[in-house]
């Protein structure tokens, strides 16, 4: 009580807005403890200064290591040699605490009320692109227990889906969905493993890449293999929903992956390899603004890559990527507008009384609009008309918290379509095309097609490099 009383009486050393912040910390024991636990304080430090503004000038709130309040120090008052939690760290950790709380709450609800782990893992496998936010959160809360398995299972299911797609493609091309029952079952498994692998990639990285670093164990070659496998899994199938959510995971690879991604781009010899490298670069640039100069240097001038096919794609995506990184916030706004449109189109799925039965497009709330485009199932690697929407959407995916890419359960329950063979056939379109004989010429991006930067203009009138006109 002595401490707390002193603390409260010293609040007059702070400006009004800082009083609010200091009190919010004071009232939220849980957040303060989380902060102290995560801040990596030096051993033996009994007290800590939490800066409310300037990292060295303060003002500060002084707390004990165990989370008791000591006093407030106005701007410029000395903290002597106490360890300091800066305002930037305070904000980042508070944000992390918010995510952590949401995940714990979802875990408690779904593991206790909704049917336990069997329900949760069942949904992970069955939900396709419609996994709900709370389900993702609850699975994320289990990361300390199953983080490693998330990664291993993602690899296994990516392989399963790819294997089944390749195996079924010739049959499906001949007979459509009129195949034998066990093959029909395999068709369903290939849909489910495809999307579940995507969720698992993000779930494997919700610890900000610690699991990845631990598995690599300081071995650069091992790190390279793991990070490469993540890029491959994310781009596999180049589906709007799976790949764009996976762009969040690509952003998590962070600055460490940048030199590798640049080399991957230079060594690209296929359309897919070019896209793998550019998506990773774009996502890292979006997630880590301090890497912008290096990411832009990777795209501009357009690098000379290893084959004509890859060059065509590099010429197409690199200038657009530079433009996208110049004004990332515009692409977030544009993404939300597209999302609002999608959510509005779906309003009839909801009962009249539901808040999601929107009367007008402008009523769609931002959270819903942000998550909606990540539900879209369409291969932008196959249907290139989706490319100008897919590439800029890397930005909102990479900068978000991963749960923001999923709709809440109360929305998803009305969208949750049962699996049908047509869904798998839709997913398999690129594979069907690739395995067709004779292989059709890949159409590739064209001069008259829409620009990949999302401007809505023709490529040749927008980002196409002068040299190719
Ligand atoms: Zn453009």
Short mmCIF file of C-alpha atoms and ligand atoms in Angstrom, two decimals:
data_model
loop_
_atom_site.label_atom_id
_atom_site.label_comp_id
_atom_site.label_asym_id
_atom_site.label_seq_id
_atom_site.Cartn_x
_atom_site.Cartn_y
_atom_site.Cartn_z
CA UNK A 1 0.00 0.00 0.00
CA UNK A 2 2.88 2.34 0.90
CA UNK A 3 4.36 1.88 -2.57
CA UNK A 4 1.09 2.25 -4.37
CA UNK A 5 0.11 5.36 -2.43
CA UNK A 6 3.42 6.97 -3.21
CA UNK A 7 3.05 6.00 -6.86
CA UNK A 8 -0.40 7.54 -7.14
CA UNK A 9 0.69 10.75 -5.44
CA UNK A 10 3.53 11.09 -7.94
CA UNK A 11 1.28 10.92 -11.00
CA UNK A 12 1.30 14.73 -11.00
CA UNK A 13 4.80 14.51 -12.45
CA UNK A 14 3.29 13.27 -15.69
CA UNK A 15 1.46 14.98 -18.51
CA UNK A 16 -2.21 14.15 -18.88
CA UNK A 17 -1.88 11.58 -21.68
CA UNK A 18 0.93 9.85 -19.78
CA UNK A 19 -1.19 9.64 -16.64
CA UNK A 20 -3.68 7.63 -18.64
CA UNK A 21 -0.97 5.26 -19.81
CA UNK A 22 0.57 4.91 -16.34
CA UNK A 23 -2.83 4.21 -14.79
CA UNK A 24 -3.70 1.68 -17.46
CA UNK A 25 -0.55 -0.20 -16.51
CA UNK A 26 -1.36 0.18 -12.84
CA UNK A 27 -4.82 -1.30 -13.28
CA UNK A 28 -3.67 -4.16 -15.44
CA UNK A 29 -1.53 -6.39 -13.22
CA UNK A 30 -1.60 -9.12 -15.75
CA UNK A 31 -0.14 -6.96 -18.51
CA UNK A 32 2.59 -5.59 -16.25
CA UNK A 33 3.64 -9.07 -15.17
CA UNK A 34 3.67 -10.20 -18.79
CA UNK A 35 5.82 -7.17 -19.64
CA UNK A 36 8.36 -7.87 -16.90
CA UNK A 37 8.51 -11.51 -17.79
CA UNK A 38 9.11 -10.85 -21.50
CA UNK A 39 11.47 -7.90 -21.16
CA UNK A 40 14.62 -9.99 -20.58
CA UNK A 41 15.77 -7.98 -17.57
CA UNK A 42 19.34 -8.33 -16.36
CA UNK A 43 19.75 -10.69 -13.40
CA UNK A 44 19.78 -9.00 -10.05
CA UNK A 45 17.91 -5.91 -11.23
CA UNK A 46 15.32 -5.34 -8.54
CA UNK A 47 13.72 -2.29 -10.09
CA UNK A 48 12.90 -1.32 -13.65
CA UNK A 49 12.09 2.01 -15.29
CA UNK A 50 9.29 1.87 -17.85
CA UNK A 51 9.55 4.84 -20.18
CA UNK A 52 6.27 6.48 -21.18
CA UNK A 53 7.84 8.60 -23.89
CA UNK A 54 11.52 9.30 -24.60
CA UNK A 55 13.78 6.24 -24.15
CA UNK A 56 16.30 8.08 -21.92
CA UNK A 57 14.57 11.28 -20.85
CA UNK A 58 11.36 9.62 -19.74
CA UNK A 59 9.04 10.28 -18.03
CA UNK A 60 9.23 6.91 -16.31
CA UNK A 61 7.18 4.65 -14.13
CA UNK A 62 9.39 2.76 -11.66
CA UNK A 63 8.26 -0.74 -10.76
CA UNK A 64 9.82 -3.62 -8.88
CA UNK A 65 10.77 -6.78 -10.69
CA UNK A 66 7.73 -8.47 -9.19
CA UNK A 67 5.38 -5.81 -10.53
CA UNK A 68 4.80 -3.46 -7.61
CA UNK A 69 4.65 0.24 -8.39
CA UNK A 70 7.30 2.44 -6.79
CA UNK A 71 7.02 5.93 -8.21
CA UNK A 72 6.77 8.14 -11.26
CA UNK A 73 9.70 10.23 -12.50
CA UNK A 74 8.93 13.30 -14.59
CA UNK A 75 10.69 13.99 -17.85
CA UNK A 76 14.42 14.51 -17.35
CA UNK A 77 14.54 13.00 -13.83
CA UNK A 78 17.37 10.51 -13.45
CA UNK A 79 16.78 6.78 -13.33
CA UNK A 80 20.47 6.19 -12.46
CA UNK A 81 21.48 2.74 -13.68
CA UNK A 82 18.10 1.02 -13.69
CA UNK A 83 17.29 -1.10 -16.73
CA UNK A 84 14.82 0.73 -18.98
CA UNK A 85 11.87 -0.67 -20.89
CA UNK A 86 11.49 1.86 -23.71
CA UNK A 87 8.14 3.17 -24.93
CA UNK A 88 8.58 1.23 -28.18
CA UNK A 89 9.16 -1.97 -26.19
CA UNK A 90 6.24 -1.13 -23.93
CA UNK A 91 3.94 -0.73 -26.94
CA UNK A 92 5.20 -3.85 -28.68
CA UNK A 93 4.90 -5.96 -25.53
CA UNK A 94 1.45 -4.55 -24.71
CA UNK A 95 0.35 -5.47 -28.19
CA UNK A 96 1.81 -8.93 -27.77
CA UNK A 97 0.04 -9.24 -24.45
CA UNK A 98 -3.25 -8.39 -26.15
CA UNK A 99 -2.69 -11.17 -28.69
CA UNK A 100 -1.62 -13.58 -25.97
CA UNK A 101 -4.74 -12.83 -23.91
CA UNK A 102 -7.02 -13.33 -26.91
CA UNK A 103 -5.36 -16.66 -27.67
CA UNK A 104 -5.56 -17.86 -24.07
CA UNK A 105 -9.23 -16.88 -23.90
CA UNK A 106 -10.00 -18.70 -27.15
CA UNK A 107 -8.09 -21.74 -25.94
CA UNK A 108 -10.01 -21.83 -22.66
CA UNK A 109 -13.32 -21.51 -24.48
CA UNK A 110 -12.71 -23.99 -27.24
CA UNK A 111 -10.84 -26.55 -25.16
CA UNK A 112 -13.42 -26.53 -22.40
CA UNK A 113 -16.77 -25.59 -23.91
CA UNK A 114 -16.64 -26.54 -27.55
CA UNK A 115 -15.41 -30.12 -27.47
CA UNK A 116 -11.75 -30.01 -26.54
CA UNK A 117 -8.64 -30.79 -28.52
CA UNK A 118 -10.43 -33.28 -30.77
CA UNK A 119 -12.80 -30.52 -31.89
CA UNK A 120 -9.95 -28.10 -32.44
CA UNK A 121 -7.74 -30.43 -34.46
CA UNK A 122 -10.80 -31.66 -36.31
CA UNK A 123 -11.54 -28.12 -37.39
CA UNK A 124 -7.93 -27.53 -38.38
CA UNK A 125 -8.16 -30.48 -40.74
CA UNK A 126 -11.76 -30.06 -41.96
CA UNK A 127 -12.27 -26.32 -42.17
CA UNK A 128 -10.55 -25.71 -45.51
CA UNK A 129 -10.11 -21.96 -45.92
CA UNK A 130 -12.87 -21.32 -43.35
CA UNK A 131 -10.93 -21.91 -40.16
CA UNK A 132 -12.29 -19.39 -37.65
CA UNK A 133 -10.26 -16.76 -35.85
CA UNK A 134 -10.90 -18.23 -32.39
CA UNK A 135 -9.86 -21.63 -33.65
CA UNK A 136 -6.62 -20.20 -34.99
CA UNK A 137 -6.08 -18.33 -31.70
CA UNK A 138 -6.66 -21.43 -29.59
CA UNK A 139 -4.26 -23.45 -31.75
CA UNK A 140 -1.74 -20.61 -31.48
CA UNK A 141 -2.03 -20.74 -27.68
CA UNK A 142 -0.95 -24.37 -27.88
CA UNK A 143 2.27 -23.41 -29.66
CA UNK A 144 4.56 -24.08 -26.70
CA UNK A 145 3.28 -27.66 -26.73
CA UNK A 146 2.97 -28.40 -30.42
CA UNK A 147 4.94 -25.74 -32.31
CA UNK A 148 7.40 -28.24 -33.74
CA UNK A 149 4.66 -30.61 -34.81
CA UNK A 150 2.92 -27.74 -36.58
CA UNK A 151 5.89 -27.37 -38.87
CA UNK A 152 6.42 -31.11 -39.42
CA UNK A 153 2.73 -31.71 -40.10
CA UNK A 154 2.62 -28.76 -42.50
CA UNK A 155 5.43 -30.38 -44.50
CA UNK A 156 3.76 -33.76 -44.45
CA UNK A 157 0.36 -32.44 -45.50
CA UNK A 158 1.80 -30.24 -48.23
CA UNK A 159 3.44 -33.36 -49.66
CA UNK A 160 0.24 -35.38 -49.25
CA UNK A 161 -1.85 -32.80 -51.06
CA UNK A 162 0.68 -32.43 -53.87
CA UNK A 163 1.04 -36.21 -54.22
CA UNK A 164 -2.71 -36.75 -54.36
CA UNK A 165 -3.22 -33.91 -56.83
CA UNK A 166 -0.59 -35.34 -59.17
CA UNK A 167 -1.96 -38.82 -58.79
CA UNK A 168 -5.58 -37.88 -59.35
CA UNK A 169 -5.01 -35.36 -62.13
CA UNK A 170 -4.99 -37.83 -65.07
CA UNK A 171 -8.10 -39.58 -63.73
CA UNK A 172 -9.95 -36.37 -63.09
CA UNK A 173 -9.08 -35.06 -66.53
CA UNK A 174 -10.65 -38.15 -68.07
CA UNK A 175 -13.66 -38.65 -65.82
CA UNK A 176 -14.23 -35.41 -63.91
CA UNK A 177 -15.70 -36.09 -60.49
CA UNK A 178 -17.13 -39.43 -61.69
CA UNK A 179 -14.37 -41.38 -60.05
CA UNK A 180 -14.39 -44.29 -57.60
CA UNK A 181 -15.43 -43.71 -54.00
CA UNK A 182 -11.95 -44.13 -52.55
CA UNK A 183 -10.60 -41.72 -55.15
CA UNK A 184 -13.32 -39.29 -54.24
CA UNK A 185 -12.16 -39.58 -50.66
CA UNK A 186 -8.62 -38.80 -51.77
CA UNK A 187 -9.96 -35.80 -53.62
CA UNK A 188 -11.42 -34.55 -50.34
CA UNK A 189 -8.20 -35.21 -48.44
CA UNK A 190 -6.21 -33.23 -50.98
CA UNK A 191 -8.45 -30.18 -50.38
CA UNK A 192 -8.27 -30.47 -46.62
CA UNK A 193 -4.54 -31.12 -46.32
CA UNK A 194 -3.86 -28.25 -48.72
CA UNK A 195 -5.50 -25.62 -46.51
CA UNK A 196 -4.60 -27.21 -43.19
CA UNK A 197 -0.94 -27.12 -44.22
CA UNK A 198 -1.35 -23.40 -44.84
CA UNK A 199 -2.80 -22.77 -41.36
CA UNK A 200 -0.03 -24.88 -39.84
CA UNK A 201 2.72 -22.85 -41.47
CA UNK A 202 1.40 -19.72 -39.77
CA UNK A 203 0.87 -21.59 -36.51
CA UNK A 204 4.47 -22.80 -36.63
CA UNK A 205 5.66 -19.18 -36.66
CA UNK A 206 3.42 -17.53 -34.05
CA UNK A 207 6.34 -17.49 -31.62
CA UNK A 208 8.05 -14.88 -33.85
CA UNK A 209 10.31 -17.47 -35.37
CA UNK A 210 11.87 -18.83 -32.15
CA UNK A 211 11.03 -22.41 -33.08
CA UNK A 212 12.64 -21.87 -36.47
CA UNK A 213 15.82 -20.50 -34.89
CA UNK A 214 15.91 -23.31 -32.34
CA UNK A 215 15.57 -25.98 -35.01
CA UNK A 216 18.29 -24.42 -37.12
CA UNK A 217 20.44 -24.31 -33.97
CA UNK A 218 22.89 -21.80 -35.40
CA UNK A 219 23.47 -23.97 -38.46
CA UNK A 220 23.06 -21.69 -41.48
CA UNK A 221 22.51 -24.54 -43.95
CA UNK A 222 19.77 -26.00 -41.79
CA UNK A 223 18.14 -22.58 -41.41
CA UNK A 224 18.19 -22.23 -45.18
CA UNK A 225 16.44 -25.57 -45.69
CA UNK A 226 13.72 -24.77 -43.17
CA UNK A 227 13.08 -21.26 -44.45
CA UNK A 228 13.06 -22.46 -48.06
CA UNK A 229 10.53 -25.13 -47.17
CA UNK A 230 8.27 -22.46 -45.66
CA UNK A 231 8.43 -20.38 -48.85
CA UNK A 232 7.68 -23.45 -50.96
CA UNK A 233 4.71 -24.44 -48.79
CA UNK A 234 3.25 -20.93 -48.86
CA UNK A 235 3.43 -20.58 -52.64
CA UNK A 236 2.35 -24.16 -53.37
CA UNK A 237 -0.82 -23.93 -55.44
CA UNK A 238 -0.58 -20.10 -55.41
CA UNK A 239 -4.06 -19.88 -53.97
CA UNK A 240 -5.45 -16.51 -52.88
CA UNK A 241 -6.48 -17.75 -49.44
CA UNK A 242 -3.59 -20.03 -48.57
CA UNK A 243 -0.72 -18.11 -50.12
CA UNK A 244 -1.86 -14.69 -48.95
CA UNK A 245 -2.33 -15.84 -45.37
CA UNK A 246 1.07 -17.47 -45.73
CA UNK A 247 2.52 -14.09 -46.71
CA UNK A 248 2.29 -13.36 -42.99
CA UNK A 249 4.69 -16.26 -42.35
CA UNK A 250 7.00 -14.99 -45.10
CA UNK A 251 7.14 -11.62 -43.34
CA UNK A 252 8.13 -13.43 -40.14
CA UNK A 253 11.24 -14.76 -41.88
CA UNK A 254 12.48 -11.20 -41.46
CA UNK A 255 15.77 -9.52 -42.36
CA UNK A 256 17.74 -12.74 -41.89
CA UNK A 257 16.07 -14.19 -45.00
CA UNK A 258 16.62 -11.11 -47.17
CA UNK A 259 20.01 -12.00 -48.67
CA UNK A 260 18.71 -15.51 -49.41
CA UNK A 261 15.54 -14.20 -51.01
CA UNK A 262 17.58 -11.86 -53.22
CA UNK A 263 19.74 -14.76 -54.34
CA UNK A 264 16.64 -16.89 -54.99
CA UNK A 265 15.31 -14.17 -57.26
CA UNK A 266 18.58 -13.95 -59.22
CA UNK A 267 18.66 -17.71 -59.58
CA UNK A 268 15.00 -18.07 -60.55
CA UNK A 269 14.42 -20.10 -63.68
CA UNK A 270 10.64 -20.65 -63.50
CA UNK A 271 7.58 -18.49 -62.94
CA UNK A 272 7.01 -20.18 -59.58
CA UNK A 273 10.56 -19.54 -58.34
CA UNK A 274 10.24 -15.90 -59.33
CA UNK A 275 6.99 -15.60 -57.40
CA UNK A 276 8.42 -17.40 -54.37
CA UNK A 277 11.29 -14.92 -54.18
CA UNK A 278 9.23 -11.79 -54.87
CA UNK A 279 6.50 -12.69 -52.38
CA UNK A 280 9.08 -13.28 -49.66
CA UNK A 281 10.87 -10.01 -50.44
CA UNK A 282 7.64 -8.04 -50.51
CA UNK A 283 6.38 -9.56 -47.26
CA UNK A 284 9.66 -8.92 -45.43
CA UNK A 285 9.76 -5.36 -46.74
CA UNK A 286 6.19 -4.77 -45.55
CA UNK A 287 6.73 -6.31 -42.13
CA UNK A 288 10.09 -4.62 -41.51
CA UNK A 289 10.01 -1.07 -42.91
CA UNK A 290 13.71 -0.62 -42.09
CA UNK A 291 14.48 -3.19 -44.79
CA UNK A 292 12.73 -1.16 -47.54
CA UNK A 293 15.95 0.12 -49.18
CA UNK A 294 17.40 -3.37 -49.46
CA UNK A 295 14.14 -4.87 -50.72
CA UNK A 296 13.76 -2.13 -53.30
CA UNK A 297 17.36 -2.67 -54.39
CA UNK A 298 16.44 -6.30 -55.06
CA UNK A 299 13.64 -5.25 -57.45
CA UNK A 300 15.09 -2.12 -59.03
CA UNK A 301 16.67 -2.37 -61.50
CA UNK A 302 14.84 -5.55 -62.50
CA UNK A 303 17.43 -8.31 -62.02
CA UNK A 304 18.66 -10.47 -64.89
CA UNK A 305 17.35 -13.92 -63.99
CA UNK A 306 18.17 -17.34 -65.38
CA UNK A 307 15.53 -18.12 -68.00
CA UNK A 308 13.22 -16.37 -70.41
CA UNK A 309 10.18 -17.60 -68.49
CA UNK A 310 11.49 -16.28 -65.18
CA UNK A 311 12.58 -13.04 -66.83
CA UNK A 312 9.10 -12.44 -68.18
CA UNK A 313 7.73 -12.75 -64.69
CA UNK A 314 10.48 -10.71 -63.06
CA UNK A 315 9.93 -7.90 -65.58
CA UNK A 316 6.26 -8.04 -64.72
CA UNK A 317 6.29 -8.19 -60.91
CA UNK A 318 9.42 -6.31 -59.84
CA UNK A 319 8.45 -2.76 -60.91
CA UNK A 320 4.97 -3.28 -59.43
CA UNK A 321 6.49 -4.48 -56.16
CA UNK A 322 8.63 -1.32 -55.91
CA UNK A 323 5.56 0.82 -56.43
CA UNK A 324 3.60 -1.14 -53.84
CA UNK A 325 6.30 -0.64 -51.20
CA UNK A 326 6.34 3.10 -51.81
CA UNK A 327 2.83 3.49 -50.40
CA UNK A 328 2.00 0.39 -48.40
CA UNK A 329 -0.84 2.11 -46.53
CA UNK A 330 -2.72 2.72 -49.80
CA UNK A 331 -2.74 -1.00 -50.43
CA UNK A 332 -4.15 -1.70 -47.00
CA UNK A 333 -6.97 0.74 -47.72
CA UNK A 334 -7.60 -0.75 -51.14
CA UNK A 335 -7.58 -4.25 -49.68
CA UNK A 336 -10.21 -3.24 -47.10
CA UNK A 337 -12.37 -1.79 -49.87
CA UNK A 338 -12.22 -5.05 -51.79
CA UNK A 339 -12.96 -6.91 -48.55
CA UNK A 340 -15.97 -4.71 -47.81
CA UNK A 341 -17.30 -5.50 -51.28
CA UNK A 342 -16.86 -9.22 -50.70
CA UNK A 343 -18.49 -9.09 -47.27
CA UNK A 344 -21.40 -7.13 -48.69
CA UNK A 345 -21.93 -9.71 -51.43
CA UNK A 346 -22.18 -12.39 -48.77
CA UNK A 347 -24.73 -10.57 -46.62
CA UNK A 348 -27.59 -12.82 -47.74
CA UNK A 349 -25.87 -15.80 -46.15
CA UNK A 350 -26.63 -14.26 -42.77
CA UNK A 351 -30.04 -14.04 -41.14
CA UNK A 352 -31.77 -10.64 -41.31
CA UNK A 353 -31.09 -10.16 -37.62
CA UNK A 354 -27.33 -10.76 -37.93
CA UNK A 355 -25.02 -7.75 -37.74
CA UNK A 356 -23.38 -9.14 -40.89
CA UNK A 357 -26.55 -8.76 -42.94
CA UNK A 358 -25.28 -5.37 -44.03
CA UNK A 359 -27.69 -2.84 -45.45
CA UNK A 360 -24.93 -0.93 -47.24
CA UNK A 361 -21.39 -1.72 -48.31
CA UNK A 362 -20.06 1.18 -46.24
CA UNK A 363 -21.51 -0.46 -43.10
CA UNK A 364 -19.08 -3.38 -43.30
CA UNK A 365 -16.79 -3.08 -40.30
CA UNK A 366 -13.09 -2.80 -40.94
CA UNK A 367 -12.11 -5.96 -39.14
CA UNK A 368 -14.48 -8.01 -41.33
CA UNK A 369 -13.34 -6.18 -44.46
CA UNK A 370 -9.68 -6.82 -43.59
CA UNK A 371 -10.17 -10.57 -43.17
CA UNK A 372 -12.61 -11.22 -46.03
CA UNK A 373 -10.25 -11.36 -49.02
CA UNK A 374 -8.24 -14.09 -47.25
CA UNK A 375 -11.22 -16.42 -47.67
CA UNK A 376 -11.02 -16.35 -51.47
CA UNK A 377 -10.19 -19.62 -53.17
CA UNK A 378 -8.65 -19.05 -56.61
CA UNK A 379 -5.23 -19.75 -58.01
CA UNK A 380 -3.58 -16.51 -59.07
CA UNK A 381 -0.81 -18.60 -60.64
CA UNK A 382 -3.39 -20.16 -62.94
CA UNK A 383 -5.99 -17.43 -63.39
CA UNK A 384 -3.73 -14.44 -63.88
CA UNK A 385 -6.61 -11.99 -63.58
CA UNK A 386 -6.23 -12.44 -59.81
CA UNK A 387 -2.56 -11.41 -59.82
CA UNK A 388 -3.14 -7.65 -59.55
CA UNK A 389 -5.21 -8.32 -56.44
CA UNK A 390 -2.88 -10.95 -54.99
CA UNK A 391 0.44 -9.10 -55.13
CA UNK A 392 -0.58 -5.91 -53.27
CA UNK A 393 -2.50 -8.05 -50.71
CA UNK A 394 0.87 -9.30 -49.45
CA UNK A 395 1.08 -5.98 -47.57
CA UNK A 396 -2.03 -6.27 -45.36
CA UNK A 397 -1.21 -9.95 -44.79
CA UNK A 398 2.39 -9.36 -43.75
CA UNK A 399 1.78 -6.44 -41.37
CA UNK A 400 -1.24 -7.91 -39.53
CA UNK A 401 -1.43 -10.19 -36.53
CA UNK A 402 -2.11 -13.63 -38.03
CA UNK A 403 -5.54 -13.90 -36.37
CA UNK A 404 -6.64 -10.80 -38.29
CA UNK A 405 -6.50 -12.90 -41.46
CA UNK A 406 -9.33 -15.10 -40.17
CA UNK A 407 -13.01 -14.26 -39.67
CA UNK A 408 -14.62 -14.78 -36.24
CA UNK A 409 -16.61 -17.97 -35.67
CA UNK A 410 -19.92 -16.16 -35.67
CA UNK A 411 -19.20 -15.15 -39.30
CA UNK A 412 -17.62 -18.34 -40.49
CA UNK A 413 -20.42 -20.59 -39.31
CA UNK A 414 -22.65 -19.18 -42.03
CA UNK A 415 -19.99 -19.48 -44.72
CA UNK A 416 -18.83 -22.94 -43.87
CA UNK A 417 -19.70 -24.76 -47.06
CA UNK A 418 -19.45 -28.50 -47.00
CA UNK A 419 -16.77 -29.95 -49.18
CA UNK A 420 -17.81 -30.94 -52.66
CA UNK A 421 -15.70 -32.49 -55.45
CA UNK A 422 -15.95 -29.26 -57.42
CA UNK A 423 -13.95 -27.47 -54.74
CA UNK A 424 -11.04 -29.86 -55.16
CA UNK A 425 -11.29 -29.60 -58.93
CA UNK A 426 -11.05 -25.83 -58.61
CA UNK A 427 -7.96 -26.23 -56.46
CA UNK A 428 -6.45 -28.69 -58.92
CA UNK A 429 -6.81 -26.50 -61.99
CA UNK A 430 -3.11 -25.56 -62.12
CA UNK A 431 -2.09 -29.21 -61.67
CA UNK A 432 -4.56 -30.35 -64.30
CA UNK A 433 -3.18 -27.83 -66.73
CA UNK A 434 0.45 -28.66 -65.95
CA UNK A 435 0.01 -32.39 -66.38
CA UNK A 436 -2.04 -32.10 -69.56
CA UNK A 437 -0.44 -33.45 -72.75
CA UNK A 438 0.74 -31.72 -74.78
CA UNK A 439 1.42 -28.99 -72.22
CA UNK A 440 -0.31 -25.77 -73.22
CA UNK A 441 1.92 -22.75 -73.61
CA UNK A 442 1.97 -20.88 -70.33
CA UNK A 443 0.15 -17.71 -71.14
CA UNK A 444 2.32 -15.56 -68.87
CA UNK A 445 1.62 -11.97 -68.02
CA UNK A 446 0.86 -9.85 -71.07
CA UNK A 447 1.49 -6.23 -71.96
CA UNK A 448 -2.19 -5.58 -72.27
CA UNK A 449 -3.13 -7.30 -69.02
CA UNK A 450 -3.70 -5.46 -65.75
CA UNK A 451 -0.64 -4.13 -63.93
CA UNK A 452 0.56 -6.20 -60.94
CA UNK A 453 0.85 -3.08 -58.78
CA UNK A 454 -2.94 -2.99 -58.43
CA UNK A 455 -3.36 0.42 -60.11
CA UNK A 456 -6.09 -0.96 -62.38
CA UNK A 457 -4.20 0.32 -65.45
CA UNK A 458 -2.81 -1.81 -68.26
CA UNK A 459 0.66 -3.11 -67.48
CA UNK A 460 2.16 -1.41 -70.56
CA UNK A 461 0.69 1.94 -69.49
CA UNK A 462 1.88 1.60 -65.88
CA UNK A 463 4.87 -0.30 -64.49
CA UNK A 464 6.27 -1.94 -67.63
CA UNK A 465 9.99 -1.03 -67.86
CA UNK A 466 10.84 1.38 -70.70
CA UNK A 467 13.30 -1.07 -72.22
CA UNK A 468 10.61 -3.64 -73.03
CA UNK A 469 8.28 -1.24 -74.88
ZN1 LIG B 1 1.60 -0.50 -62.17
#
